[in-house]
XYZ file of N, CA and C in Angstrom:
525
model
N -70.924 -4.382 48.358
C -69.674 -4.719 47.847
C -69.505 -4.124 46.469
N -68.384 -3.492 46.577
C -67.689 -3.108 45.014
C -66.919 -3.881 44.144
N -66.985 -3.993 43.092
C -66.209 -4.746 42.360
C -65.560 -3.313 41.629
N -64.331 -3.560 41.309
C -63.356 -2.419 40.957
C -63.147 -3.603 39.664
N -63.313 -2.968 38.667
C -62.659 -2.940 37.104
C -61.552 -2.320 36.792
N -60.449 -2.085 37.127
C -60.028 -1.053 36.420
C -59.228 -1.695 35.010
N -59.063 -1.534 34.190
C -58.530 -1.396 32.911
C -57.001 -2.014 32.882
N -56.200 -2.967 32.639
C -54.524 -2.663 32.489
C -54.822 -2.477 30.815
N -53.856 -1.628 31.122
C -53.446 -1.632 29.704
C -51.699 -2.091 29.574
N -51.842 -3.276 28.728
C -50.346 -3.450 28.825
C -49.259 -2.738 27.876
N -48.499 -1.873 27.747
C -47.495 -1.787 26.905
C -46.671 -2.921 26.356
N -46.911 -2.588 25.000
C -45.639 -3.456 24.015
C -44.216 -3.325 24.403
N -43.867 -4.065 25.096
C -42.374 -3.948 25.054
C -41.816 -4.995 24.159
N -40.404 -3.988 24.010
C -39.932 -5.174 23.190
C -38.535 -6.298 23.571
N -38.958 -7.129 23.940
C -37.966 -8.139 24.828
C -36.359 -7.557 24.742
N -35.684 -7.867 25.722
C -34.340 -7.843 26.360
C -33.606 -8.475 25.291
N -33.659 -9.497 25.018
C -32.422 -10.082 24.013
C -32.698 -9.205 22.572
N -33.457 -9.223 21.951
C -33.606 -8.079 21.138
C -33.028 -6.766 20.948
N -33.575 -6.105 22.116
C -32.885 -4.855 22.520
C -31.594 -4.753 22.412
N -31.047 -5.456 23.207
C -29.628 -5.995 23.052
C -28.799 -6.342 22.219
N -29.337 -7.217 21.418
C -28.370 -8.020 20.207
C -28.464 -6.304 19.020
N -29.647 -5.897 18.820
C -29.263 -4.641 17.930
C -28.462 -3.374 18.620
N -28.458 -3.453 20.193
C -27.279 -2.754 20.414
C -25.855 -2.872 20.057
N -25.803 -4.393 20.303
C -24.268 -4.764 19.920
C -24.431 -5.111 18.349
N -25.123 -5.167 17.376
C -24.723 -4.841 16.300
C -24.716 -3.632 15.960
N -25.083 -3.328 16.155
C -24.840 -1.044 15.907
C -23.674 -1.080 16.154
N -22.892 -1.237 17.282
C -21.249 -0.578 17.770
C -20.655 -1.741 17.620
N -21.210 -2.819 16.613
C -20.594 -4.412 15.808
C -19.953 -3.191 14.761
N -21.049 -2.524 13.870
C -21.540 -2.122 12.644
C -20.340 -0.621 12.817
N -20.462 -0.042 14.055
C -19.547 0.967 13.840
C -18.208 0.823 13.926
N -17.925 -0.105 14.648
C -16.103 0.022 15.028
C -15.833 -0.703 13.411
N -16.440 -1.448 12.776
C -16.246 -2.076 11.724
C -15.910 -0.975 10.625
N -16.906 -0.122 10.598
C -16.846 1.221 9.610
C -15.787 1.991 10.147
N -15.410 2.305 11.455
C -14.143 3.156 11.519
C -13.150 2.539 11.152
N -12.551 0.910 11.643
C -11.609 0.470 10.842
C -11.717 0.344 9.275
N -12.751 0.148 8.777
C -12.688 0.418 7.062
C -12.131 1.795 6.942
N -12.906 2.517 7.440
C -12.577 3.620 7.485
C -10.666 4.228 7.174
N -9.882 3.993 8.355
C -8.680 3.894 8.498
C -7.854 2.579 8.074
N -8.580 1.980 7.326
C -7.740 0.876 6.391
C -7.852 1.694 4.844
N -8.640 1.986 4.509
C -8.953 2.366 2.924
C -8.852 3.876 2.812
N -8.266 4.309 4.466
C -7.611 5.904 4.180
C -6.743 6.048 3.133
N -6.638 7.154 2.075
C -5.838 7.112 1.123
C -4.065 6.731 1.416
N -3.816 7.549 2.863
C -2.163 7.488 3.188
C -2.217 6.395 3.711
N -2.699 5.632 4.338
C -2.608 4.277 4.756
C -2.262 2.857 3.612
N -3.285 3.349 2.673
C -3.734 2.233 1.318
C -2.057 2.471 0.618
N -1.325 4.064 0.505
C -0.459 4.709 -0.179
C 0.511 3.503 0.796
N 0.845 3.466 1.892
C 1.729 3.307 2.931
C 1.906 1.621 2.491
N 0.825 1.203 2.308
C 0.407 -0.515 2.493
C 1.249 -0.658 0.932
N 0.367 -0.428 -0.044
C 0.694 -0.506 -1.446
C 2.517 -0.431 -1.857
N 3.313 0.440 -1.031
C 4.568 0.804 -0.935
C 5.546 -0.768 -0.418
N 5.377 -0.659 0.648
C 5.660 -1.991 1.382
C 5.408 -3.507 0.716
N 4.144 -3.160 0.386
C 4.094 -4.948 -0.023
C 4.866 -4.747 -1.588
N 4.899 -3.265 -2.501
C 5.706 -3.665 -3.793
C 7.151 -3.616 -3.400
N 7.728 -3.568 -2.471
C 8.763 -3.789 -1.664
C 8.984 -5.210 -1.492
N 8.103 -5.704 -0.895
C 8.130 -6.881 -0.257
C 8.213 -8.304 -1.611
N 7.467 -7.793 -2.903
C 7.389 -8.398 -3.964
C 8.376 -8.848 -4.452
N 9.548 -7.276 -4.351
C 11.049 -7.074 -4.934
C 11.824 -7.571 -4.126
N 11.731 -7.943 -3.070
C 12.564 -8.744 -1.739
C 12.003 -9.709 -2.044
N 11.383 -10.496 -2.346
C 11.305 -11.886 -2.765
C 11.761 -12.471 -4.117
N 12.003 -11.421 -4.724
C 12.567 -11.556 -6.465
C 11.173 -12.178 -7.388
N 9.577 -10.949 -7.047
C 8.796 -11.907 -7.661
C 8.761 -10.881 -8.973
N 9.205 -10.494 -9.593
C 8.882 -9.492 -10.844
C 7.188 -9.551 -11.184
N 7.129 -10.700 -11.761
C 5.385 -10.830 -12.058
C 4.468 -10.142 -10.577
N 5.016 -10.398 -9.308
C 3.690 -9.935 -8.691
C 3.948 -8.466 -8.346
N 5.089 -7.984 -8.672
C 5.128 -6.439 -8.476
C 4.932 -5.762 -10.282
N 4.848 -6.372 -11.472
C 4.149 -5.612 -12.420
C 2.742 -5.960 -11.622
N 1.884 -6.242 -11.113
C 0.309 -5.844 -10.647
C 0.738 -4.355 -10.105
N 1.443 -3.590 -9.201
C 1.682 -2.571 -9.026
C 1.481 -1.122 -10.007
N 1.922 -1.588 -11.041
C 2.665 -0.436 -12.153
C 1.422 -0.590 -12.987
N 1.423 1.262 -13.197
C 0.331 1.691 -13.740
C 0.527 1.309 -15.014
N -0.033 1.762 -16.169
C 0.141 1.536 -17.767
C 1.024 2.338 -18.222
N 1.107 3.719 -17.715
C 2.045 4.964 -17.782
C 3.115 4.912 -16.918
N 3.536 3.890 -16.642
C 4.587 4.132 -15.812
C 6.045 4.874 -16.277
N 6.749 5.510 -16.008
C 7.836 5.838 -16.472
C 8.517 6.161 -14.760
N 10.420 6.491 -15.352
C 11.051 6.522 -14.081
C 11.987 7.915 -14.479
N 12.738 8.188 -13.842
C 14.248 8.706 -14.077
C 15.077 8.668 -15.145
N 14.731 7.188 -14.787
C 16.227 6.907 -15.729
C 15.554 5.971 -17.527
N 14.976 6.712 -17.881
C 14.119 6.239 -19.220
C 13.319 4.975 -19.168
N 13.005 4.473 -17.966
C 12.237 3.383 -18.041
C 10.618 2.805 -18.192
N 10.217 2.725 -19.317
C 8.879 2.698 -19.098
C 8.108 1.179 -18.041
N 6.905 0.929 -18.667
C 6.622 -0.001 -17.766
C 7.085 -1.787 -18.213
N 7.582 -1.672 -19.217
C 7.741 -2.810 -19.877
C 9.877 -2.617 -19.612
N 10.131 -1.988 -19.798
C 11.269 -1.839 -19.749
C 12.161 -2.045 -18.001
N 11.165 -1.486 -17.750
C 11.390 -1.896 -16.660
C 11.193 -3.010 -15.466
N 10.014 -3.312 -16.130
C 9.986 -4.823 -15.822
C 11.177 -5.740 -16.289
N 11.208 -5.721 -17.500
C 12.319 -6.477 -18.038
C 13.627 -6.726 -16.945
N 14.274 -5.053 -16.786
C 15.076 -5.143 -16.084
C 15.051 -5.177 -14.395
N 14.214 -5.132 -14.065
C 13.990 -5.696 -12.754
C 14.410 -7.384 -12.810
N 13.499 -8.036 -14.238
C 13.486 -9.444 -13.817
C 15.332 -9.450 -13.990
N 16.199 -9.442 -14.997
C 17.421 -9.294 -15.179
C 18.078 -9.169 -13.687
N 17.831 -8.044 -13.036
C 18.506 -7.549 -11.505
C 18.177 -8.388 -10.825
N 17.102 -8.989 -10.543
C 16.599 -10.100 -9.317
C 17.199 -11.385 -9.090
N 17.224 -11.367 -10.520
C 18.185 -12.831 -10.847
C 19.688 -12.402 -10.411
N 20.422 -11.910 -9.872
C 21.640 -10.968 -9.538
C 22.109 -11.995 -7.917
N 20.532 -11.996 -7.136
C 20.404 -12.407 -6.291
C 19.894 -13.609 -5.616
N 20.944 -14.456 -4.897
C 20.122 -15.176 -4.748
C 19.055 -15.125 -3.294
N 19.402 -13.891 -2.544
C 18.735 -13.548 -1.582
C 18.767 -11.988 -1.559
N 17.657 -11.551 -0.537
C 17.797 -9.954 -1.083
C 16.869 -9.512 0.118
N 17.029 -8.421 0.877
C 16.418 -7.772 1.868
C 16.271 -6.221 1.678
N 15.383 -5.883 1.787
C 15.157 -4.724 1.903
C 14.249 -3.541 3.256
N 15.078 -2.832 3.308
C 14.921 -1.991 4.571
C 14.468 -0.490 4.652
N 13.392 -0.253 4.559
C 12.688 1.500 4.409
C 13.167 2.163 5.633
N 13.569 3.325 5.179
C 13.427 4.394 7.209
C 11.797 4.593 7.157
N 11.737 5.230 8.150
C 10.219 5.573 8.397
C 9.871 6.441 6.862
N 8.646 5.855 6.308
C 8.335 6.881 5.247
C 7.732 8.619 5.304
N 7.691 9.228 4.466
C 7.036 10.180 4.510
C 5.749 10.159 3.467
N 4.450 10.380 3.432
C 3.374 10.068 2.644
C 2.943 11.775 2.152
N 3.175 11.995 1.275
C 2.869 12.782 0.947
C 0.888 13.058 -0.746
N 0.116 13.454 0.348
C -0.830 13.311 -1.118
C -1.912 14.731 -1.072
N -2.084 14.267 -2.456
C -2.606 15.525 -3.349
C -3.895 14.829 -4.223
N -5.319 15.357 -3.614
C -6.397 14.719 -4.669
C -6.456 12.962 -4.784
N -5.761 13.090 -5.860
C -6.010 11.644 -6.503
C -4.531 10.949 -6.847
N -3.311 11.783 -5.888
C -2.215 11.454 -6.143
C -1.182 11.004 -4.827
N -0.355 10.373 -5.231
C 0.846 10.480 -3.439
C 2.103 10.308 -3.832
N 2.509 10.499 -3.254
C 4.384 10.680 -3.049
C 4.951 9.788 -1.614
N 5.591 8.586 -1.651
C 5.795 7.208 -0.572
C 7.122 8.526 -0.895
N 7.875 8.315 0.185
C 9.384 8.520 0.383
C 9.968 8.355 1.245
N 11.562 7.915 1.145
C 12.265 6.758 2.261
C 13.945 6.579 1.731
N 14.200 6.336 2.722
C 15.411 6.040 2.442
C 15.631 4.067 2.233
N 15.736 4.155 1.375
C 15.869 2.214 1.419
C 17.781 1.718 1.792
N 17.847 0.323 2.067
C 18.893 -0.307 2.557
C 18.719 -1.295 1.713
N 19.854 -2.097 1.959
C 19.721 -3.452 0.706
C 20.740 -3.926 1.569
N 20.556 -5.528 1.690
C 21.460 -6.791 1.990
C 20.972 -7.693 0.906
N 22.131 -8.354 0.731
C 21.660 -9.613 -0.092
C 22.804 -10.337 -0.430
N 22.820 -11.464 -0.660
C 23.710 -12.549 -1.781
C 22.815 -12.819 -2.873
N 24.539 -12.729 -3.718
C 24.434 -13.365 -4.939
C 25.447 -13.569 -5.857
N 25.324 -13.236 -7.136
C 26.552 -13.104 -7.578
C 27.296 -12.326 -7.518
N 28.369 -12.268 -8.762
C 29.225 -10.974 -8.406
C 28.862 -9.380 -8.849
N 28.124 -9.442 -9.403
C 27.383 -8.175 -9.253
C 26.363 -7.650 -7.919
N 25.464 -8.718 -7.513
C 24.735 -8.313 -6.247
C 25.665 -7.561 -5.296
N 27.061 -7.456 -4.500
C 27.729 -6.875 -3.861
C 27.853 -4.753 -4.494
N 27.834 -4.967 -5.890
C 27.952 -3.754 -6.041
C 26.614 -2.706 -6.145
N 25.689 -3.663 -6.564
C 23.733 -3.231 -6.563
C 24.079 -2.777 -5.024
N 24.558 -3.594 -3.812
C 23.890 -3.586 -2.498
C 24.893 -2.327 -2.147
N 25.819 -2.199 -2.705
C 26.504 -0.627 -2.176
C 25.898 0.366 -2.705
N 25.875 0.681 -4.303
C 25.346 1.682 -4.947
C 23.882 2.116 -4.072
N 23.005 1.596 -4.017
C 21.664 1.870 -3.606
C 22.163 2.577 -1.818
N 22.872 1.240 -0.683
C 23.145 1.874 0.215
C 23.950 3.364 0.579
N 24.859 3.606 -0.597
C 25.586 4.821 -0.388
C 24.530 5.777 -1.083
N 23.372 5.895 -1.473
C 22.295 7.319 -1.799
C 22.547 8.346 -1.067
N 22.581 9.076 -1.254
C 22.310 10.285 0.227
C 20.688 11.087 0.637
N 19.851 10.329 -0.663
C 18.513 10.948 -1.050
C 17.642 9.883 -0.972
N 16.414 10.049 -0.462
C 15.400 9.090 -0.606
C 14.818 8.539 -2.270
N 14.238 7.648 -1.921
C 13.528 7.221 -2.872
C 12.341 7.654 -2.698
N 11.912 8.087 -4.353
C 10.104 8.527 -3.848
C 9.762 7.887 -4.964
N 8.246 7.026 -4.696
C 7.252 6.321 -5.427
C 5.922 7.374 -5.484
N 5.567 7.792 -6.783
C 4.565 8.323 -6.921
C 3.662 7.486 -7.461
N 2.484 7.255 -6.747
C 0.868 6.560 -7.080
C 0.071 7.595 -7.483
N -0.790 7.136 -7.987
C -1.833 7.744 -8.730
C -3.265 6.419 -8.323
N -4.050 7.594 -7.950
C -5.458 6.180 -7.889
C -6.135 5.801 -8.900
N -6.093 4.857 -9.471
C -6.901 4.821 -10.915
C -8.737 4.564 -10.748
N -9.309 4.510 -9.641
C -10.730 4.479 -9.729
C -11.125 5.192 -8.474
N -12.673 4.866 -8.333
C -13.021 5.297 -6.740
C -13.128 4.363 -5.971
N -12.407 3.109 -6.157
C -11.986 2.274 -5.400
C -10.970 3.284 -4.411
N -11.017 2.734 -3.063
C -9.895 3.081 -1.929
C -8.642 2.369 -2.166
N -8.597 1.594 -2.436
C -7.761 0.163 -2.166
C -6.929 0.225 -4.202
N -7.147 1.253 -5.062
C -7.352 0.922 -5.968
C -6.041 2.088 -6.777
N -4.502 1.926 -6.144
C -3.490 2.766 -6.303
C -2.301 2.092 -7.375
N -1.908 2.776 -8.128
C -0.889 2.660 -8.887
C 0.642 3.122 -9.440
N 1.594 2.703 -8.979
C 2.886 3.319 -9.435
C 2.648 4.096 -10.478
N 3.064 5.182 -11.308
C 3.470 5.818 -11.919
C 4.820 6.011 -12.178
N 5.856 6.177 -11.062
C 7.059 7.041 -11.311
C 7.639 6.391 -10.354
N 8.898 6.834 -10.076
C 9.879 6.455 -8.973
C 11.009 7.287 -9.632
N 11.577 7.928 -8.461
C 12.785 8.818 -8.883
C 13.683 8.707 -7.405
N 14.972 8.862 -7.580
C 15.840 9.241 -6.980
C 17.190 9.957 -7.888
N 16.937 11.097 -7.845
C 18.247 11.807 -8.200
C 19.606 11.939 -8.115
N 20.161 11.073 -6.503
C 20.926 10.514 -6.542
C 21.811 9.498 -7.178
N 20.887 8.539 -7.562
C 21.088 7.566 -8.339
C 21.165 7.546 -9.605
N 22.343 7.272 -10.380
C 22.834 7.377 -12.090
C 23.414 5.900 -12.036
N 22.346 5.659 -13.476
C 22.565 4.212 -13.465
C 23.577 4.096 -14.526
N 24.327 3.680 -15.192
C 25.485 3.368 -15.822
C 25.514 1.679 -16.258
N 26.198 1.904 -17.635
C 26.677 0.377 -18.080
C 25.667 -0.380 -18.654
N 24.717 0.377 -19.603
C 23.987 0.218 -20.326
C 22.367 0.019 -19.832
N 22.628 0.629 -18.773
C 21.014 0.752 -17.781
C 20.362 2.295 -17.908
N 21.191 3.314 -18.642
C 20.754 4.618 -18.713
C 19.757 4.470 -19.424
């Protein structure tokens, strides 16, 4: 009679749930990075940043749309960043409700810079001035363009500079 020895040798494996759970955190870990990715894209962040200082000025919040405006801000029509705050808060008060309506924008950017542009709409009540704000702006024939500037290497980290429309001549002690 033989007795047979032979040897196992077992391989290390490394268990099933293991295997697994670091699969699904890998493609957890990637779809996560592509949406960062396409959230903190510069024209996206440009696109977002546009809208919500929109959305600030449709609510009549002056204070949360100066967070917007760079230190250098200037406009068209001689307004720096203080000056123009001012008169924003002045105009808001105009209204006691206020809507605002973009066409599709165009995003235009360069480096460390962008150009939002759009045609805006305005509804609103208020007093007797709000009726003539809500025509002047609606009869433009030219978009509005908001130029940002990124102030760090933050993604998320964009700032008004400028705003122009050439169309628009402001009058009656707003020049």
């Amino acid at each position: 009679m033989r007795i047979q020895t032979d040897l196992i040798i077992a391989k290390p494996t490394m268990p099933s749930t293991f295997k697994y759970s670091f699969f699904a955190g890998a493609i957890v870990a990637l779809a996560l990075g592509l949406w960062l990715t396409q959230l903190w894209g510069a024209e996206n962040q440009v696109r977002l940043h546009s809208e919500h200082f929109l959305r600030q000025i449709e609510k009549r919040n002056a204070g949360a749309a100066d967070d917007f405006l760079a230190l250098d801000y200037h406009d068209d029509w001689g307004h720096d960043r203080a000056l123009f705050l001012n008169r924003l808060r002045l105009v808001l008060r105009l209204f006691s409700s206020l809507t605002i309506t973009a066409s599709p924008p165009q995003v235009t950017l360069h480096s460390s810079t962008a150009t939002w542009s759009s045609s805006l709409r305005l509804a609103g009540a208020g007093g007797e001035f709000a009726p003539e704000i809500v025509e002047r702006v609606n009869s433009l024939t030219k978009p509005f363009e908001l130029h940002w500037h990124q102030e760090s290497w933050r993604p998320w980290d964009w700032k008004l500079v400028e705003v122009k429309n050439p169309a628009l001549a402001l009058r009656g002690g707003m020049e």
